[in-house]
Amino acid sequence: MKIKESIPMQPGYQGQPPQQIDNNMTMSIVAIFLFWPLAIPAIINASKVKPLMEQGDYAGAQAALAASKKWSKLALIVGIAWYVIALLCCVLGGVAGIMGGDTTTY
């Protein structure tokens, strides 16, 4: 009968480091042009990813990346919706001005 030896885990042992992850900074910067109030938390969280990876806190880096993606997607959605609504208002206002214009001559 063979007894398997267990290798004790050292405290703070993180295991094999995962592959390098993208910090989502590009999408966060693009989002700042569409709706900056929501893009600021995206940039803050994106800037936390690399330092957390260097410290070995892979779970923290993944959490910061997930938060950055969430905020940048929200900024993109709200920003695009805002521009579409503004464009529709301008177009519909122009059409209403043309259609309801006064055609009387003096």
Short mmCIF file of C-alpha atoms in Angstrom, two decimals:
data_model
loop_
_atom_site.label_atom_id
_atom_site.label_comp_id
_atom_site.label_asym_id
_atom_site.label_seq_id
_atom_site.Cartn_x
_atom_site.Cartn_y
_atom_site.Cartn_z
CA MET A 1 0.00 0.00 0.00
CA LYS A 2 1.41 3.32 -1.05
CA ILE A 3 0.62 6.50 0.87
CA LYS A 4 0.58 9.71 -1.11
CA GLU A 5 2.51 12.52 0.41
CA SER A 6 0.74 15.81 0.50
CA ILE A 7 2.69 18.94 -0.17
CA PRO A 8 1.75 21.59 2.38
CA MET A 9 0.66 24.90 0.93
CA GLN A 10 2.59 27.89 2.07
CA PRO A 11 0.59 30.81 3.41
CA GLY A 12 0.03 33.40 0.72
CA TYR A 13 0.79 30.94 -2.07
CA GLN A 14 -1.14 32.10 -5.13
CA GLY A 15 -0.36 29.20 -7.46
CA GLN A 16 0.59 29.54 -11.08
CA PRO A 17 0.19 33.15 -12.28
CA PRO A 18 -2.44 33.51 -14.99
CA GLN A 19 -1.61 34.96 -18.35
CA GLN A 20 -1.33 38.71 -18.63
CA ILE A 21 -4.77 40.30 -18.73
CA ASP A 22 -5.81 43.42 -20.60
CA ASN A 23 -6.55 46.37 -18.32
CA ASN A 24 -9.43 47.78 -20.48
CA MET A 25 -7.84 51.23 -20.55
CA THR A 26 -8.54 51.76 -24.26
CA MET A 27 -12.27 51.22 -23.91
CA SER A 28 -12.31 53.41 -20.80
CA ILE A 29 -10.63 56.28 -22.64
CA VAL A 30 -13.02 55.95 -25.59
CA ALA A 31 -15.92 55.98 -23.12
CA ILE A 32 -14.75 59.28 -21.63
CA PHE A 33 -15.57 61.00 -24.93
CA LEU A 34 -19.12 59.68 -24.87
CA PHE A 35 -20.19 60.06 -21.22
CA TRP A 36 -17.41 61.14 -18.87
CA PRO A 37 -19.22 60.82 -15.50
CA LEU A 38 -19.38 57.03 -15.88
CA ALA A 39 -16.03 56.72 -17.63
CA ILE A 40 -14.06 58.11 -14.67
CA PRO A 41 -14.67 55.02 -12.45
CA ALA A 42 -13.80 52.86 -15.48
CA ILE A 43 -10.42 54.58 -15.84
CA ILE A 44 -9.75 54.40 -12.10
CA ASN A 45 -10.43 50.65 -12.03
CA ALA A 46 -8.45 50.05 -15.23
CA SER A 47 -5.44 51.76 -13.66
CA LYS A 48 -5.62 49.37 -10.67
CA VAL A 49 -5.26 46.19 -12.76
CA LYS A 50 -1.50 46.26 -13.48
CA PRO A 51 -0.37 47.13 -9.91
CA LEU A 52 -2.57 44.37 -8.51
CA MET A 53 -1.11 41.87 -11.00
CA GLU A 54 2.41 42.91 -10.02
CA GLN A 55 1.56 42.40 -6.34
CA GLY A 56 0.26 38.91 -7.10
CA ASP A 57 -3.35 39.75 -6.28
CA TYR A 58 -4.88 38.07 -9.32
CA ALA A 59 -8.38 37.95 -7.87
CA GLY A 60 -8.21 41.68 -7.12
CA ALA A 61 -6.96 42.37 -10.64
CA GLN A 62 -9.85 40.38 -12.11
CA ALA A 63 -12.33 42.27 -9.90
CA ALA A 64 -10.88 45.64 -10.96
CA LEU A 65 -11.03 44.55 -14.60
CA ALA A 66 -14.66 43.48 -14.24
CA ALA A 67 -15.55 46.80 -12.62
CA SER A 68 -13.73 48.72 -15.34
CA LYS A 69 -15.60 46.83 -18.05
CA LYS A 70 -18.92 47.42 -16.30
CA TRP A 71 -18.40 51.19 -16.00
CA SER A 72 -17.03 51.62 -19.51
CA LYS A 73 -19.94 49.65 -21.03
CA LEU A 74 -22.41 51.75 -19.08
CA ALA A 75 -20.68 54.93 -20.26
CA LEU A 76 -20.77 53.72 -23.86
CA ILE A 77 -24.45 52.79 -23.68
CA VAL A 78 -25.53 56.01 -21.99
CA GLY A 79 -23.31 58.14 -24.23
CA ILE A 80 -24.52 56.58 -27.46
CA ALA A 81 -28.16 56.80 -26.31
CA TRP A 82 -27.60 60.46 -25.35
CA TYR A 83 -26.20 61.31 -28.79
CA VAL A 84 -28.98 59.42 -30.59
CA ILE A 85 -31.66 61.25 -28.58
CA ALA A 86 -29.98 64.62 -29.22
CA LEU A 87 -29.72 63.87 -32.94
CA LEU A 88 -33.38 62.82 -33.10
CA CYS A 89 -34.45 65.99 -31.30
CA CYS A 90 -32.47 68.14 -33.73
CA VAL A 91 -33.79 66.34 -36.79
CA LEU A 92 -37.40 66.25 -35.56
CA GLY A 93 -37.21 69.87 -34.46
CA GLY A 94 -35.94 70.89 -37.89
CA VAL A 95 -38.63 68.90 -39.65
CA ALA A 96 -41.30 70.37 -37.37
CA GLY A 97 -39.97 73.85 -38.11
CA ILE A 98 -40.13 73.26 -41.83
CA MET A 99 -43.59 71.68 -41.74
CA GLY A 100 -45.14 74.20 -39.37
CA GLY A 101 -43.52 77.27 -40.82
CA ASP A 102 -45.56 80.38 -41.56
CA THR A 103 -46.12 80.69 -45.30
CA THR A 104 -47.91 84.03 -45.35
CA THR A 105 -46.50 86.83 -47.45
CA TYR A 106 -46.75 90.50 -46.71
#
